[in-house]
XYZ file of C-alpha atoms in Angstrom:
474
model
C 31.907 -31.113 1.612
C 31.008 -27.400 0.928
C 27.212 -26.726 0.921
C 27.424 -25.094 -2.976
C 28.974 -28.177 -3.584
C 26.371 -30.731 -1.999
C 23.593 -28.727 -3.393
C 24.687 -28.717 -6.701
C 25.535 -33.558 -6.006
C 21.353 -33.379 -5.032
C 19.669 -31.889 -7.829
C 21.848 -34.169 -10.525
C 21.198 -37.444 -8.148
C 18.281 -38.608 -10.138
C 18.345 -36.843 -13.082
C 20.891 -36.525 -16.344
C 20.727 -32.835 -16.529
C 23.672 -30.656 -16.227
C 24.936 -28.870 -13.261
C 22.756 -26.039 -13.265
C 24.825 -23.146 -14.819
C 24.366 -20.983 -10.873
C 26.190 -24.176 -9.255
C 28.800 -24.281 -11.634
C 30.362 -21.068 -10.674
C 33.390 -22.252 -8.693
C 33.630 -21.135 -4.836
C 35.460 -18.333 -5.043
C 32.693 -16.417 -7.435
C 32.235 -13.490 -5.992
C 27.889 -13.380 -4.831
C 27.208 -10.822 -6.769
C 27.987 -12.883 -10.108
C 26.131 -16.239 -9.158
C 23.509 -13.670 -8.158
C 23.478 -12.666 -11.107
C 23.351 -15.709 -13.033
C 19.855 -17.213 -14.702
C 19.228 -20.920 -14.635
C 17.501 -22.937 -17.560
C 14.533 -24.526 -17.621
C 15.706 -28.461 -17.005
C 17.497 -26.713 -13.656
C 14.208 -25.372 -12.213
C 12.535 -29.428 -13.137
C 15.501 -30.849 -11.345
C 15.057 -28.686 -8.074
C 11.443 -29.929 -7.927
C 12.218 -33.263 -8.528
C 14.869 -32.800 -5.918
C 12.206 -31.106 -3.739
C 9.807 -34.364 -4.651
C 12.534 -36.565 -3.251
C 12.251 -35.051 -0.270
C 8.752 -34.899 0.457
C 8.888 -38.700 -0.710
C 11.044 -39.005 2.514
C 8.692 -38.188 4.804
C 5.655 -39.543 3.023
C 3.428 -41.561 5.761
C 1.697 -44.659 4.295
C -0.954 -46.435 4.795
C -2.902 -49.340 2.370
C -4.147 -47.480 -1.012
C -3.184 -43.874 1.249
C -0.819 -41.213 1.734
C -0.328 -38.381 4.039
C 2.225 -36.074 4.802
C 3.168 -33.781 8.177
C 2.802 -30.747 7.991
C 5.896 -30.494 9.662
C 8.468 -33.870 9.308
C 10.183 -32.904 13.286
C 6.640 -33.379 14.509
C 5.305 -36.331 12.444
C 2.175 -36.575 13.982
C 0.543 -33.407 13.007
C -0.816 -33.771 10.004
C -3.823 -30.779 8.577
C -6.122 -30.990 6.068
C -5.936 -27.517 5.054
C -4.667 -26.597 1.645
C -2.729 -23.629 3.174
C -0.249 -25.526 5.498
C -1.540 -29.345 4.919
C -1.719 -32.309 2.548
C -3.801 -31.128 -0.372
C -1.075 -28.714 -1.453
C 0.974 -31.766 -1.804
C -1.490 -33.284 -3.556
C -1.256 -30.802 -6.020
C 2.588 -30.468 -6.462
C 2.233 -33.912 -7.333
C -0.553 -33.035 -9.807
C 1.501 -30.239 -11.474
C 4.502 -32.815 -11.714
C 2.115 -35.567 -13.787
C 1.085 -32.954 -15.838
C 4.603 -31.424 -16.404
C 6.326 -34.582 -16.757
C 3.929 -37.663 -17.717
C 4.932 -39.733 -14.858
C 2.282 -41.852 -13.949
C 3.887 -42.289 -10.612
C 3.087 -38.387 -9.879
C -0.687 -39.401 -10.706
C -1.244 -42.183 -8.478
C 0.465 -40.806 -5.366
C -1.781 -37.303 -6.173
C -5.155 -40.388 -5.741
C -3.532 -41.514 -2.886
C -3.049 -38.339 -1.075
C -6.337 -37.559 -2.110
C -7.568 -41.169 -1.106
C -6.228 -39.985 2.782
C -8.285 -36.516 2.521
C -11.490 -38.314 1.759
C -10.620 -40.314 4.841
C -9.882 -37.382 7.305
C -12.919 -35.506 6.141
C -15.752 -35.005 9.484
C -18.281 -37.202 9.581
C -20.670 -34.226 9.088
C -20.969 -30.358 8.664
C -17.796 -28.995 8.084
C -15.872 -29.239 10.834
C -13.873 -27.155 13.408
C -12.258 -26.012 9.986
C -15.059 -24.802 8.731
C -15.507 -24.171 5.035
C -13.041 -21.699 3.736
C -10.675 -21.959 0.550
C -7.656 -22.372 2.274
C -8.720 -23.249 5.334
C -11.389 -25.348 5.231
C -14.020 -28.259 2.798
C -14.271 -25.915 -0.172
C -10.085 -25.882 -0.495
C -10.263 -29.816 -0.122
C -12.850 -29.844 -2.825
C -10.459 -27.413 -5.414
C -8.297 -30.695 -4.849
C -10.197 -33.024 -5.295
C -12.018 -31.925 -8.568
C -8.391 -31.755 -9.955
C -7.627 -35.350 -8.706
C -11.226 -36.752 -10.601
C -10.203 -35.005 -13.833
C -7.130 -36.988 -13.725
C -7.487 -40.131 -11.442
C -10.741 -40.521 -10.572
C -12.110 -42.694 -7.905
C -15.541 -43.613 -6.725
C -15.125 -42.336 -2.907
C -13.405 -39.119 -4.383
C -16.835 -38.236 -6.119
C -19.002 -39.179 -3.421
C -17.228 -37.052 -1.193
C -17.141 -33.914 -3.602
C -21.269 -34.214 -3.258
C -21.337 -34.256 0.272
C -19.184 -31.657 0.909
C -21.085 -29.580 -1.699
C -24.634 -30.165 0.955
C -22.034 -29.800 4.093
C -20.825 -26.258 2.400
C -24.461 -24.879 1.199
C -25.859 -26.456 4.431
C -23.526 -24.702 6.692
C -24.437 -21.374 5.400
C -26.838 -19.143 8.045
C -28.553 -17.447 6.290
C -29.796 -13.168 7.208
C -32.784 -12.467 4.945
C -31.102 -13.506 1.619
C -27.787 -12.274 3.142
C -25.412 -15.994 3.556
C -22.492 -15.999 6.346
C -20.618 -18.813 7.201
C -17.440 -18.051 10.077
C -17.331 -14.592 10.981
C -14.845 -13.692 8.495
C -14.905 -11.802 5.081
C -11.589 -12.941 3.866
C -9.747 -15.572 0.813
C -8.266 -17.148 3.598
C -10.959 -18.722 5.474
C -14.021 -16.686 4.976
C -17.263 -15.943 3.037
C -14.894 -14.561 -0.309
C -12.562 -17.422 -0.747
C -15.429 -19.650 -0.507
C -17.197 -17.853 -3.255
C -14.485 -17.543 -5.648
C -13.939 -21.796 -4.779
C -17.987 -22.277 -5.647
C -17.076 -20.270 -8.976
C -14.648 -22.066 -9.522
C -16.314 -25.616 -8.987
C -19.187 -24.303 -10.631
C -17.360 -23.777 -14.128
C -14.654 -26.997 -13.675
C -17.730 -29.706 -13.163
C -20.462 -29.413 -16.477
C -21.367 -32.673 -15.794
C -25.876 -32.836 -15.234
C -25.084 -34.883 -12.632
C -22.927 -31.913 -10.877
C -23.506 -31.439 -7.152
C -21.779 -27.306 -7.772
C -25.277 -26.540 -10.153
C -27.043 -25.819 -6.820
C -24.737 -23.250 -5.983
C -26.140 -19.836 -7.320
C -28.340 -18.960 -4.462
C -25.406 -19.193 -2.306
C -23.190 -17.057 -4.305
C -25.887 -14.177 -4.328
C -26.445 -14.666 -0.784
C -22.405 -14.589 -0.464
C -22.478 -11.280 -2.434
C -24.957 -9.411 -0.331
C -23.015 -10.697 3.063
C -20.281 -9.104 1.602
C -21.452 -6.331 0.280
C -23.409 -5.737 3.907
C -19.828 -6.208 5.687
C -18.345 -2.889 4.064
C -17.518 0.222 5.731
C -17.398 3.708 3.829
C -14.370 5.481 3.810
C -13.334 8.195 1.782
C -15.183 7.958 -1.384
C -14.678 3.973 -0.943
C -15.402 1.155 0.740
C -13.137 -1.203 2.782
C -13.412 -4.316 4.776
C -12.473 -5.377 7.999
C -11.218 -9.511 8.637
C -14.748 -9.690 10.644
C -16.446 -7.491 13.197
C -14.125 -8.861 16.534
C -10.822 -7.803 14.338
C -10.284 -4.113 14.897
C -7.149 -4.492 12.486
C -7.856 -3.355 8.648
C -5.293 -5.219 6.409
C -6.484 -3.531 3.011
C -4.183 -5.887 0.713
C -5.497 -9.202 -0.890
C -5.622 -11.736 1.680
C -7.355 -10.373 4.465
C -8.618 -7.683 3.253
C -10.613 -4.850 0.614
C -8.070 -5.912 -2.560
C -9.144 -9.704 -1.935
C -12.846 -8.716 -1.175
C -13.082 -6.273 -4.045
C -11.430 -8.885 -6.419
C -14.634 -11.587 -4.976
C -17.394 -8.754 -6.254
C -15.723 -8.106 -9.371
C -15.758 -11.845 -10.000
C -19.674 -12.579 -8.743
C -20.292 -9.082 -10.735
C -19.427 -11.071 -13.331
C -20.665 -14.502 -13.082
C -24.600 -15.734 -14.273
C -25.810 -16.885 -10.913
C -26.094 -12.388 -10.689
C -27.047 -12.382 -14.135
C -31.151 -12.778 -13.176
C -30.674 -10.266 -10.257
C -29.260 -7.027 -12.296
C -29.916 -4.672 -9.083
C -27.463 -7.063 -7.261
C -24.975 -7.442 -10.310
C -25.095 -3.535 -10.545
C -24.374 -3.456 -6.387
C -20.955 -6.045 -6.563
C -19.657 -4.081 -9.335
C -20.079 -0.586 -8.037
C -18.577 -2.382 -4.720
C -15.552 -4.257 -5.908
C -14.679 -0.205 -7.807
C -16.161 1.335 -4.371
C -13.105 -0.661 -3.007
C -10.578 0.064 -5.513
C -11.498 3.553 -4.865
C -10.406 3.455 -1.562
C -7.035 1.411 -2.203
C -6.098 4.655 -4.299
C -6.369 6.956 -1.750
C -4.022 5.040 0.543
C -1.876 4.184 -1.840
C 2.102 5.169 -1.929
C 3.190 6.485 -4.885
C 7.129 6.870 -5.707
C 8.607 9.881 -8.300
C 9.040 6.536 -10.594
C 5.431 6.186 -10.781
C 5.768 2.447 -8.775
C 2.356 1.699 -6.749
C 2.247 -0.074 -3.193
C -0.299 -0.586 -0.193
C 0.885 -0.468 3.495
C 0.462 -3.728 5.689
C -2.511 -3.020 8.228
C -3.798 -0.288 9.891
C -3.481 1.406 12.635
C 0.115 1.180 13.265
C 1.496 -0.202 10.334
C 0.702 2.101 7.522
C 4.724 2.344 6.931
C 5.240 -1.098 6.668
C 4.894 -3.573 3.134
C 4.735 -6.341 2.247
C 5.094 -7.602 -1.391
C 3.813 -11.211 -1.880
C 0.044 -12.480 -2.181
C -0.465 -11.997 1.286
C -0.351 -8.273 2.078
C 1.580 -6.900 -1.131
C 1.490 -6.115 -4.868
C 1.660 -9.318 -5.923
C -1.707 -10.397 -4.648
C -3.362 -6.915 -4.996
C -2.516 -7.096 -8.841
C -4.883 -9.488 -9.226
C -8.112 -7.094 -8.414
C -6.774 -4.865 -10.678
C -6.351 -7.335 -13.791
C -10.272 -8.324 -12.580
C -11.593 -4.932 -12.813
C -9.468 -4.771 -16.629
C -12.035 -7.873 -17.392
C -14.750 -6.506 -15.459
C -15.262 -2.912 -16.830
C -13.330 -3.741 -20.154
C -11.439 -0.269 -19.020
C -8.054 -0.271 -19.957
C -7.112 2.222 -17.258
C -7.076 -0.491 -14.964
C -4.382 -2.249 -16.885
C -1.887 0.874 -16.445
C -2.125 0.173 -12.157
C -0.374 -3.309 -12.439
C 2.955 -2.801 -13.764
C 3.107 0.041 -11.410
C 2.847 -2.602 -8.607
C 5.353 -4.787 -10.327
C 7.744 -1.774 -10.180
C 7.209 -1.649 -6.479
C 8.274 -5.336 -6.411
C 11.445 -4.667 -8.178
C 12.502 -1.167 -6.903
C 12.514 -2.745 -3.481
C 15.458 -4.510 -4.449
C 14.476 -7.871 -3.717
C 15.502 -11.115 -4.131
C 18.559 -9.898 -3.265
C 17.729 -6.991 -0.735
C 15.634 -5.329 1.068
C 16.028 -2.432 2.811
C 15.102 -3.707 6.395
C 14.055 -6.598 5.613
C 10.134 -5.942 7.384
C 8.225 -6.647 4.535
C 10.225 -9.763 3.275
C 12.157 -11.509 6.208
C 13.494 -15.021 5.770
C 10.624 -16.586 3.890
C 10.286 -17.780 0.298
C 6.537 -19.421 0.360
C 4.049 -18.884 -1.591
C 2.233 -16.929 1.043
C 4.248 -14.256 2.153
C 7.918 -14.830 0.305
C 9.871 -15.384 -2.859
C 7.212 -17.820 -4.818
C 4.354 -15.449 -4.319
C 6.268 -12.671 -5.713
C 7.449 -15.041 -8.994
C 4.630 -17.071 -9.498
C 2.961 -12.993 -9.907
C 5.295 -12.505 -12.540
C 4.553 -15.275 -13.844
C 0.946 -14.886 -14.171
C 2.127 -11.304 -15.793
C 4.672 -12.315 -18.917
C 1.516 -14.595 -19.721
C -0.258 -11.486 -20.366
C 2.232 -8.773 -21.448
C 4.479 -11.140 -22.985
C 7.212 -8.745 -21.316
C 11.121 -10.587 -21.117
C 11.756 -8.073 -18.037
C 9.015 -10.237 -16.225
C 10.004 -13.529 -17.286
C 13.411 -12.540 -16.038
C 12.375 -10.920 -13.259
C 10.876 -14.260 -12.016
C 13.622 -16.130 -12.949
C 15.769 -14.095 -10.322
C 13.743 -14.815 -7.752
C 13.160 -18.175 -8.242
C 17.026 -18.464 -8.589
C 17.518 -17.040 -4.827
C 14.558 -19.969 -4.342
C 17.241 -22.315 -5.334
C 20.325 -21.176 -3.619
C 18.559 -20.913 -0.431
C 17.340 -24.841 -0.245
C 18.709 -26.886 2.381
C 19.591 -30.759 0.846
C 17.535 -33.532 3.130
C 17.232 -36.945 2.234
C 18.614 -36.591 -1.274
C 16.428 -34.065 -2.073
C 15.758 -30.184 -1.158
C 13.663 -28.332 1.689
C 13.358 -24.977 2.391
C 13.802 -23.944 6.031
C 12.287 -20.882 6.907
C 10.706 -18.434 9.512
C 6.472 -18.184 8.407
C 5.707 -15.387 10.578
C 7.871 -11.736 10.318
C 7.069 -11.407 14.410
C 9.128 -14.730 15.273
C 11.792 -14.532 13.298
C 14.114 -17.183 15.332
C 11.206 -20.078 14.506
C 12.022 -21.719 11.362
C 11.010 -24.778 10.064
C 11.174 -26.976 6.780
C 7.281 -27.174 5.781
C 5.688 -29.804 3.470
C 2.235 -28.135 2.323
C 1.545 -25.473 -0.111
C 1.507 -21.449 1.656
C 4.616 -21.843 3.221
C 6.225 -24.901 2.850
C 8.127 -27.102 -0.270
C 5.026 -28.270 -2.297
C 4.379 -24.962 -2.936
C 7.817 -24.620 -3.822
C 7.632 -27.137 -6.278
C 4.656 -25.663 -8.204
C 6.639 -22.180 -8.342
C 9.233 -23.734 -9.853
C 7.422 -25.999 -12.151
C 5.549 -23.140 -13.664
C 8.371 -21.247 -14.212
C 9.913 -24.184 -15.706
C 6.083 -24.081 -18.007
C 7.130 -20.482 -18.846
C 10.256 -20.876 -20.321
C 8.546 -24.318 -22.233
C 5.249 -22.834 -23.148
C 3.549 -25.554 -20.502
C -0.058 -23.768 -19.773
C -0.160 -24.516 -15.680
C -2.209 -27.169 -14.069
C -2.775 -25.645 -10.749
C -3.978 -22.227 -10.986
C -6.439 -21.458 -7.483
C -9.849 -20.367 -7.555
C -8.148 -16.344 -6.521
C -6.537 -16.543 -9.190
C -7.626 -14.164 -12.476
C -7.207 -14.931 -16.165
C -3.895 -13.658 -17.488
C -4.458 -14.538 -21.102
């Protein structure tokens, strides 16, 4: 059976939907015509449901728990990180329940949450640490969302334990709080602080385990400020003192740290220390000045920032980790922090750089947009940025570009077990190392969430899963 015809049958397998328009084209249709097609909200939901069928086929069930291996070809490798592991799949099931109202998906999310609780380290933060995408605060984010919809006693106990462990694992240098030797969003102080901000705001119960996090947030702000290095008329940040390479964009560098400082400058934890509050505000703006100094601007006004230095000053990524889709969050947050509409002008310029690159259909050298459709590095991160922008701009062009990118995601799916998976290269430097993962940042769960967010944008449904490192776009 021809692959396109097989994909059509997979998507229609568990629904009464008509075939998606981009699948209805005949096999003789020119690829350019197929690429210009636009799917409907029903098509995106059908693809998300197909992703769920594949995830269900690789699930490992024991009692009232369920686990998903990172790579089903290595079933013993089960990861607890939000980046690669089970938490991302739980998030997908929460978003599925939010989109469909089907109680089965909520039960599956709770079963996954039970497995996360069972796998928590017996004490401390464990080898994975406390970071947002690698450790305990990411798990806490997922558990909190589950507790709001399908609470269970062990989940609430686990949240209290995590809060205490995160506070207790901080190393204090005076009034500065440090966890692992990292400043970044992925595993370091920046991402951890954003998770605590989200958890404090989300859990308003009088007995909330996160109420006592204000001192920790002030300590995080101080340690991030201490780690900055002056450059030109601004400030830049490294991942850690032991990492010579500098990544200026969101996941590992200046844009992410500056975003965090802008967020903390607006947080009540800093309101009683006006000196620290002003320093956090200035730190965020200083980071933006540094980024402005290294930005490449095209003749059309598009803006983008290189991947890393030294050695990769001519390499440009596009998605969440090292591209405009991530760094654009900083300028949105600076607009909110300052009330200055100047920062709003940076955002369409960053979006223009993505569109002008030619993706998803083509890219000049594939260097910054390789065989990867993920939330972190590829299509889904780009589409999520344009869906989020659309919430603020209401621009039909933003929504149409997001659809173009997500249509490409669906085209690149591989049918398996009555559903869909995505075989891709996680790392640019090892393009032949391709696998189909299950998790959020590099796998089917993240793809499924992006598909549901795309569907939701077309139906005017607000998303449920909005990560702690995301600004408000409305």
